[in-house]
């Protein structure tokens, strides 16, 4: 049996929002922003799911 792994960037990289209920998505973006998953979830609760707003808050 062959296992097919996705090739190319993670699918979340192409999205403009974060789904806080998707654990693997939170882990991916927490690593990208160099924060803990808990910190990222807290920011999502404050500013919403939009990646641009999250990026702004984390860079402030």
N, CA, C and O atoms as a CHARMM CRD file, in Angstrom:
* protein
*
  240
    1    1 UNK  N      0.84500  -1.17900   0.00000 PROA 1      0.00000
    2    1 UNK  CA     0.00000   0.00000   0.00000 PROA 1      0.00000
    3    1 UNK  C      0.88800   1.24000   0.00000 PROA 1      0.00000
    4    1 UNK  O      1.83700   1.32700   0.78000 PROA 1      0.00000
    5    2 UNK  N      0.58500   2.18500  -0.86300 PROA 2      0.00000
    6    2 UNK  CA     1.34700   3.42200  -0.94400 PROA 2      0.00000
    7    2 UNK  C      0.65100   4.52500  -0.15200 PROA 2      0.00000
    8    2 UNK  O     -0.57700   4.60000  -0.09300 PROA 2      0.00000
    9    3 UNK  N      1.45700   5.35400   0.43700 PROA 3      0.00000
   10    3 UNK  CA     0.93400   6.51400   1.15400 PROA 3      0.00000
   11    3 UNK  C      1.27500   7.73900   0.32500 PROA 3      0.00000
   12    3 UNK  O      2.43300   7.94400  -0.03900 PROA 3      0.00000
   13    4 UNK  N      0.28000   8.54800   0.02800 PROA 4      0.00000
   14    4 UNK  CA     0.49400   9.75700  -0.76100 PROA 4      0.00000
   15    4 UNK  C      0.50000  10.96300   0.16800 PROA 4      0.00000
   16    4 UNK  O     -0.50300  11.27700   0.80800 PROA 4      0.00000
   17    5 UNK  N      1.62700  11.62000   0.23000 PROA 5      0.00000
   18    5 UNK  CA     1.75100  12.81600   1.05600 PROA 5      0.00000
   19    5 UNK  C      1.58200  14.04400   0.18400 PROA 5      0.00000
   20    5 UNK  O      1.98800  14.03000  -0.97800 PROA 5      0.00000
   21    6 UNK  N      0.99600  15.10400   0.71300 PROA 6      0.00000
   22    6 UNK  CA     0.84300  16.32100  -0.07900 PROA 6      0.00000
   23    6 UNK  C      2.20100  16.92800  -0.41100 PROA 6      0.00000
   24    6 UNK  O      3.13200  16.88400   0.39300 PROA 6      0.00000
   25    7 UNK  N      2.29200  17.48300  -1.58800 PROA 7      0.00000
   26    7 UNK  CA     3.52300  18.12400  -2.03800 PROA 7      0.00000
   27    7 UNK  C      3.27700  19.62300  -2.06800 PROA 7      0.00000
   28    7 UNK  O      2.18700  20.06600  -2.43000 PROA 7      0.00000
   29    8 UNK  N      4.27400  20.40100  -1.69400 PROA 8      0.00000
   30    8 UNK  CA     4.12700  21.84300  -1.71500 PROA 8      0.00000
   31    8 UNK  C      3.82800  22.39100  -0.33500 PROA 8      0.00000
   32    8 UNK  O      3.90400  21.67100   0.66000 PROA 8      0.00000
   33    9 UNK  N      3.48600  23.67600  -0.27900 PROA 9      0.00000
   34    9 UNK  CA     3.24100  24.31100   1.02000 PROA 9      0.00000
   35    9 UNK  C      2.00700  23.74100   1.69900 PROA 9      0.00000
   36    9 UNK  O      1.11800  23.18400   1.05500 PROA 9      0.00000
   37   10 UNK  N      1.98100  23.89400   3.00300 PROA 10     0.00000
   38   10 UNK  CA     0.82800  23.42600   3.77000 PROA 10     0.00000
   39   10 UNK  C     -0.43000  24.11800   3.25700 PROA 10     0.00000
   40   10 UNK  O     -0.38400  25.30000   2.91700 PROA 10     0.00000
   41   11 UNK  N     -1.54600  23.40900   3.19600 PROA 11     0.00000
   42   11 UNK  CA    -2.76900  24.02100   2.65900 PROA 11     0.00000
   43   11 UNK  C     -3.22100  25.24800   3.44300 PROA 11     0.00000
   44   11 UNK  O     -3.89600  26.11700   2.89000 PROA 11     0.00000
   45   12 UNK  N     -2.86100  25.33300   4.71800 PROA 12     0.00000
   46   12 UNK  CA    -3.28800  26.48000   5.52900 PROA 12     0.00000
   47   12 UNK  C     -2.59200  27.76000   5.11100 PROA 12     0.00000
   48   12 UNK  O     -3.09900  28.85300   5.36300 PROA 12     0.00000
   49   13 UNK  N     -1.44700  27.63800   4.48100 PROA 13     0.00000
   50   13 UNK  CA    -0.69400  28.81000   4.06000 PROA 13     0.00000
   51   13 UNK  C     -1.48400  29.63600   3.04500 PROA 13     0.00000
   52   13 UNK  O     -1.24500  30.83600   2.90300 PROA 13     0.00000
   53   14 UNK  N     -2.40500  29.01300   2.35200 PROA 14     0.00000
   54   14 UNK  CA    -3.17000  29.69500   1.31300 PROA 14     0.00000
   55   14 UNK  C     -4.45400  30.31900   1.85600 PROA 14     0.00000
   56   14 UNK  O     -5.15300  31.02700   1.13100 PROA 14     0.00000
   57   15 UNK  N     -4.75900  30.06800   3.09400 PROA 15     0.00000
   58   15 UNK  CA    -5.99100  30.58600   3.68300 PROA 15     0.00000
   59   15 UNK  C     -5.79200  31.99100   4.23600 PROA 15     0.00000
   60   15 UNK  O     -4.66200  32.41500   4.47800 PROA 15     0.00000
   61   16 UNK  N     -6.86900  32.69600   4.43000 PROA 16     0.00000
   62   16 UNK  CA    -6.81600  34.04300   5.00500 PROA 16     0.00000
   63   16 UNK  C     -7.35200  34.06200   6.43000 PROA 16     0.00000
   64   16 UNK  O     -7.31800  35.09800   7.09400 PROA 16     0.00000
   65   17 UNK  N     -7.84800  32.91600   6.90200 PROA 17     0.00000
   66   17 UNK  CA    -8.37600  32.83900   8.26100 PROA 17     0.00000
   67   17 UNK  C     -7.83000  31.60000   8.95800 PROA 17     0.00000
   68   17 UNK  O     -7.32400  30.68100   8.31200 PROA 17     0.00000
   69   18 UNK  N     -7.93600  31.58600  10.26700 PROA 18     0.00000
   70   18 UNK  CA    -7.52500  30.43900  11.07600 PROA 18     0.00000
   71   18 UNK  C     -8.77800  29.83100  11.69800 PROA 18     0.00000
   72   18 UNK  O     -9.63900  30.54700  12.20900 PROA 18     0.00000
   73   19 UNK  N     -8.87000  28.52100  11.65100 PROA 19     0.00000
   74   19 UNK  CA    -9.95700  27.80900  12.31900 PROA 19     0.00000
   75   19 UNK  C     -9.43000  27.33800  13.67000 PROA 19     0.00000
   76   19 UNK  O     -8.64400  26.39100  13.71800 PROA 19     0.00000
   77   20 UNK  N     -9.84100  27.97300  14.77100 PROA 20     0.00000
   78   20 UNK  CA    -9.29600  27.61200  16.08100 PROA 20     0.00000
   79   20 UNK  C     -9.70700  26.22500  16.56100 PROA 20     0.00000
   80   20 UNK  O     -9.16500  25.73500  17.55200 PROA 20     0.00000
   81   21 UNK  N    -10.64100  25.59100  15.88700 PROA 21     0.00000
   82   21 UNK  CA   -11.05800  24.23600  16.27100 PROA 21     0.00000
   83   21 UNK  C    -10.25000  23.16000  15.56400 PROA 21     0.00000
   84   21 UNK  O    -10.38600  21.97700  15.87500 PROA 21     0.00000
   85   22 UNK  N     -9.41100  23.55800  14.61500 PROA 22     0.00000
   86   22 UNK  CA    -8.58100  22.60800  13.87000 PROA 22     0.00000
   87   22 UNK  C     -7.19300  22.58200  14.52400 PROA 22     0.00000
   88   22 UNK  O     -6.38300  23.48300  14.30800 PROA 22     0.00000
   89   23 UNK  N     -6.92900  21.55000  15.31800 PROA 23     0.00000
   90   23 UNK  CA    -5.70000  21.47800  16.11500 PROA 23     0.00000
   91   23 UNK  C     -4.45900  21.57500  15.23900 PROA 23     0.00000
   92   23 UNK  O     -3.53100  22.31300  15.56800 PROA 23     0.00000
   93   24 UNK  N     -4.42700  20.84700  14.13600 PROA 24     0.00000
   94   24 UNK  CA    -3.23600  20.86900  13.28100 PROA 24     0.00000
   95   24 UNK  C     -3.02400  22.24800  12.66700 PROA 24     0.00000
   96   24 UNK  O     -1.88400  22.65100  12.43800 PROA 24     0.00000
   97   25 UNK  N     -4.09200  22.96600  12.40100 PROA 25     0.00000
   98   25 UNK  CA    -3.98200  24.31600  11.85400 PROA 25     0.00000
   99   25 UNK  C     -3.41500  25.27100  12.90300 PROA 25     0.00000
  100   25 UNK  O     -2.55400  26.09500  12.59200 PROA 25     0.00000
  101   26 UNK  N     -3.89000  25.16600  14.13300 PROA 26     0.00000
  102   26 UNK  CA    -3.36700  25.99400  15.22400 PROA 26     0.00000
  103   26 UNK  C     -1.88800  25.69800  15.44100 PROA 26     0.00000
  104   26 UNK  O     -1.09300  26.62000  15.62200 PROA 26     0.00000
  105   27 UNK  N     -1.51400  24.43200  15.42500 PROA 27     0.00000
  106   27 UNK  CA    -0.10800  24.06300  15.60700 PROA 27     0.00000
  107   27 UNK  C      0.75400  24.64300  14.49300 PROA 27     0.00000
  108   27 UNK  O      1.84400  25.15500  14.75000 PROA 27     0.00000
  109   28 UNK  N      0.27300  24.56300  13.26800 PROA 28     0.00000
  110   28 UNK  CA     1.02800  25.09300  12.12900 PROA 28     0.00000
  111   28 UNK  C      1.25400  26.59800  12.28100 PROA 28     0.00000
  112   28 UNK  O      2.38700  27.06800  12.18700 PROA 28     0.00000
  113   29 UNK  N      0.17500  27.35400  12.51800 PROA 29     0.00000
  114   29 UNK  CA     0.30600  28.80300  12.59800 PROA 29     0.00000
  115   29 UNK  C      1.04100  29.25500  13.85500 PROA 29     0.00000
  116   29 UNK  O      1.72800  30.27600  13.82600 PROA 29     0.00000
  117   30 UNK  N      0.91200  28.52600  14.94600 PROA 30     0.00000
  118   30 UNK  CA     1.67700  28.85800  16.15000 PROA 30     0.00000
  119   30 UNK  C      3.16800  28.74700  15.85700 PROA 30     0.00000
  120   30 UNK  O      3.95100  29.59400  16.28600 PROA 30     0.00000
  121   31 UNK  N      3.55900  27.71500  15.13500 PROA 31     0.00000
  122   31 UNK  CA     4.97000  27.56100  14.75700 PROA 31     0.00000
  123   31 UNK  C      5.39300  28.66900  13.79200 PROA 31     0.00000
  124   31 UNK  O      6.49700  29.20100  13.91200 PROA 31     0.00000
  125   32 UNK  N      4.53500  29.02100  12.84700 PROA 32     0.00000
  126   32 UNK  CA     4.84600  30.09000  11.88800 PROA 32     0.00000
  127   32 UNK  C      5.03900  31.43600  12.58900 PROA 32     0.00000
  128   32 UNK  O      5.93400  32.20200  12.23300 PROA 32     0.00000
  129   33 UNK  N      4.19900  31.72000  13.58300 PROA 33     0.00000
  130   33 UNK  CA     4.27700  32.98800  14.30800 PROA 33     0.00000
  131   33 UNK  C      5.22200  32.91800  15.50000 PROA 33     0.00000
  132   33 UNK  O      5.43700  33.92300  16.17900 PROA 33     0.00000
  133   34 UNK  N      5.78800  31.74700  15.76200 PROA 34     0.00000
  134   34 UNK  CA     6.72000  31.53000  16.86800 PROA 34     0.00000
  135   34 UNK  C      6.08600  31.89400  18.21600 PROA 34     0.00000
  136   34 UNK  O      6.67800  32.60200  19.03000 PROA 34     0.00000
  137   35 UNK  N      4.86800  31.39100  18.42600 PROA 35     0.00000
  138   35 UNK  CA     4.15500  31.55800  19.69200 PROA 35     0.00000
  139   35 UNK  C      3.60200  30.20000  20.10700 PROA 35     0.00000
  140   35 UNK  O      3.60300  29.25300  19.32100 PROA 35     0.00000
  141   36 UNK  N      3.13400  30.11500  21.33600 PROA 36     0.00000
  142   36 UNK  CA     2.51500  28.86700  21.77800 PROA 36     0.00000
  143   36 UNK  C      1.10700  28.76900  21.18500 PROA 36     0.00000
  144   36 UNK  O      0.49700  29.78700  20.85900 PROA 36     0.00000
  145   37 UNK  N      0.59600  27.55200  21.04800 PROA 37     0.00000
  146   37 UNK  CA    -0.78500  27.41300  20.57700 PROA 37     0.00000
  147   37 UNK  C     -1.78300  28.15700  21.47000 PROA 37     0.00000
  148   37 UNK  O     -2.74900  28.73400  20.96900 PROA 37     0.00000
  149   38 UNK  N     -1.56000  28.14800  22.77400 PROA 38     0.00000
  150   38 UNK  CA    -2.46500  28.85100  23.69000 PROA 38     0.00000
  151   38 UNK  C     -2.45400  30.35900  23.42600 PROA 38     0.00000
  152   38 UNK  O     -3.50200  31.00400  23.45600 PROA 38     0.00000
  153   39 UNK  N     -1.27700  30.91200  23.17000 PROA 39     0.00000
  154   39 UNK  CA    -1.17400  32.33600  22.85600 PROA 39     0.00000
  155   39 UNK  C     -1.92800  32.65200  21.57500 PROA 39     0.00000
  156   39 UNK  O     -2.66100  33.63800  21.50500 PROA 39     0.00000
  157   40 UNK  N     -1.74700  31.81800  20.57000 PROA 40     0.00000
  158   40 UNK  CA    -2.42700  32.03500  19.29800 PROA 40     0.00000
  159   40 UNK  C     -3.94400  31.97500  19.46200 PROA 40     0.00000
  160   40 UNK  O     -4.65700  32.81700  18.91500 PROA 40     0.00000
  161   41 UNK  N     -4.43700  31.00800  20.19400 PROA 41     0.00000
  162   41 UNK  CA    -5.88200  30.89200  20.41900 PROA 41     0.00000
  163   41 UNK  C     -6.39600  32.12800  21.15700 PROA 41     0.00000
  164   41 UNK  O     -7.48400  32.61800  20.85500 PROA 41     0.00000
  165   42 UNK  N     -5.62800  32.63200  22.11400 PROA 42     0.00000
  166   42 UNK  CA    -6.02400  33.84800  22.82200 PROA 42     0.00000
  167   42 UNK  C     -6.12300  35.04200  21.89500 PROA 42     0.00000
  168   42 UNK  O     -7.05800  35.83700  22.00100 PROA 42     0.00000
  169   43 UNK  N     -5.17200  35.17500  20.99000 PROA 43     0.00000
  170   43 UNK  CA    -5.20000  36.28100  20.03000 PROA 43     0.00000
  171   43 UNK  C     -6.38700  36.12500  19.08100 PROA 43     0.00000
  172   43 UNK  O     -7.04900  37.10800  18.74700 PROA 43     0.00000
  173   44 UNK  N     -6.65300  34.90900  18.65300 PROA 44     0.00000
  174   44 UNK  CA    -7.81100  34.66100  17.77900 PROA 44     0.00000
  175   44 UNK  C     -9.09500  35.06900  18.49300 PROA 44     0.00000
  176   44 UNK  O     -9.99200  35.63800  17.87100 PROA 44     0.00000
  177   45 UNK  N     -9.19100  34.79200  19.76700 PROA 45     0.00000
  178   45 UNK  CA   -10.38200  35.19500  20.53700 PROA 45     0.00000
  179   45 UNK  C    -10.50400  36.71300  20.62300 PROA 45     0.00000
  180   45 UNK  O    -11.61200  37.24900  20.63200 PROA 45     0.00000
  181   46 UNK  N     -9.37200  37.40500  20.68500 PROA 46     0.00000
  182   46 UNK  CA    -9.38300  38.86800  20.80300 PROA 46     0.00000
  183   46 UNK  C     -9.71100  39.56200  19.48600 PROA 46     0.00000
  184   46 UNK  O    -10.55000  40.46200  19.44900 PROA 46     0.00000
  185   47 UNK  N     -9.04600  39.14400  18.39800 PROA 47     0.00000
  186   47 UNK  CA    -9.14900  39.89100  17.14000 PROA 47     0.00000
  187   47 UNK  C     -9.93500  39.17300  16.05100 PROA 47     0.00000
  188   47 UNK  O    -10.21800  39.76200  15.00700 PROA 47     0.00000
  189   48 UNK  N    -10.29000  37.92000  16.27400 PROA 48     0.00000
  190   48 UNK  CA   -11.00200  37.17400  15.24200 PROA 48     0.00000
  191   48 UNK  C    -10.06600  36.25800  14.47100 PROA 48     0.00000
  192   48 UNK  O     -8.89400  36.11200  14.82000 PROA 48     0.00000
  193   49 UNK  N    -10.58600  35.65100  13.43000 PROA 49     0.00000
  194   49 UNK  CA    -9.86400  34.60100  12.70900 PROA 49     0.00000
  195   49 UNK  C     -9.02800  35.10600  11.53600 PROA 49     0.00000
  196   49 UNK  O     -8.29800  34.31800  10.93500 PROA 49     0.00000
  197   50 UNK  N     -9.10600  36.37700  11.19400 PROA 50     0.00000
  198   50 UNK  CA    -8.39000  36.92700  10.04700 PROA 50     0.00000
  199   50 UNK  C     -6.88300  36.93300  10.29300 PROA 50     0.00000
  200   50 UNK  O     -6.40900  37.49100  11.28200 PROA 50     0.00000
  201   51 UNK  N     -6.13200  36.30300   9.37500 PROA 51     0.00000
  202   51 UNK  CA    -4.68000  36.19300   9.55500 PROA 51     0.00000
  203   51 UNK  C     -3.97200  37.54000   9.58900 PROA 51     0.00000
  204   51 UNK  O     -3.00400  37.71100  10.33000 PROA 51     0.00000
  205   52 UNK  N     -4.44400  38.49600   8.79700 PROA 52     0.00000
  206   52 UNK  CA    -3.80100  39.81200   8.79900 PROA 52     0.00000
  207   52 UNK  C     -3.94700  40.49400  10.15900 PROA 52     0.00000
  208   52 UNK  O     -3.00000  41.10300  10.65700 PROA 52     0.00000
  209   53 UNK  N     -5.12700  40.39000  10.75500 PROA 53     0.00000
  210   53 UNK  CA    -5.34900  40.98100  12.08000 PROA 53     0.00000
  211   53 UNK  C     -4.53400  40.26000  13.15300 PROA 53     0.00000
  212   53 UNK  O     -3.99300  40.89000  14.06100 PROA 53     0.00000
  213   54 UNK  N     -4.45400  38.95300  13.04100 PROA 54     0.00000
  214   54 UNK  CA    -3.65900  38.16800  13.99300 PROA 54     0.00000
  215   54 UNK  C     -2.19100  38.54800  13.87800 PROA 54     0.00000
  216   54 UNK  O     -1.50900  38.73600  14.88500 PROA 54     0.00000
  217   55 UNK  N     -1.71300  38.66000  12.65500 PROA 55     0.00000
  218   55 UNK  CA    -0.31300  39.03500  12.41200 PROA 55     0.00000
  219   55 UNK  C     -0.01800  40.41300  13.00900 PROA 55     0.00000
  220   55 UNK  O      1.02300  40.61200  13.63500 PROA 55     0.00000
  221   56 UNK  N     -0.93900  41.36400  12.81400 PROA 56     0.00000
  222   56 UNK  CA    -0.75700  42.71400  13.36800 PROA 56     0.00000
  223   56 UNK  C     -0.65800  42.67400  14.88900 PROA 56     0.00000
  224   56 UNK  O      0.21900  43.31000  15.47400 PROA 56     0.00000
  225   57 UNK  N     -1.55600  41.92800  15.52900 PROA 57     0.00000
  226   57 UNK  CA    -1.57100  41.86000  16.99200 PROA 57     0.00000
  227   57 UNK  C     -0.29500  41.21800  17.52100 PROA 57     0.00000
  228   57 UNK  O      0.26400  41.67600  18.51700 PROA 57     0.00000
  229   58 UNK  N      0.16600  40.16600  16.86200 PROA 58     0.00000
  230   58 UNK  CA     1.36300  39.47200  17.34000 PROA 58     0.00000
  231   58 UNK  C      2.63700  40.27800  17.10200 PROA 58     0.00000
  232   58 UNK  O      3.63200  40.08300  17.80000 PROA 58     0.00000
  233   59 UNK  N      2.61500  41.17600  16.12600 PROA 59     0.00000
  234   59 UNK  CA     3.81500  41.97000  15.86000 PROA 59     0.00000
  235   59 UNK  C      3.84600  43.24900  16.68700 PROA 59     0.00000
  236   59 UNK  O      4.85900  43.94900  16.71000 PROA 59     0.00000
  237   60 UNK  N      2.74200  43.55800  17.36900 PROA 60     0.00000
  238   60 UNK  CA     2.67000  44.78900  18.17500 PROA 60     0.00000
  239   60 UNK  C      3.39400  44.62600  19.48900 PROA 60     0.00000
  240   60 UNK  O      3.43600  45.55900  20.29100 PROA 60     0.00000
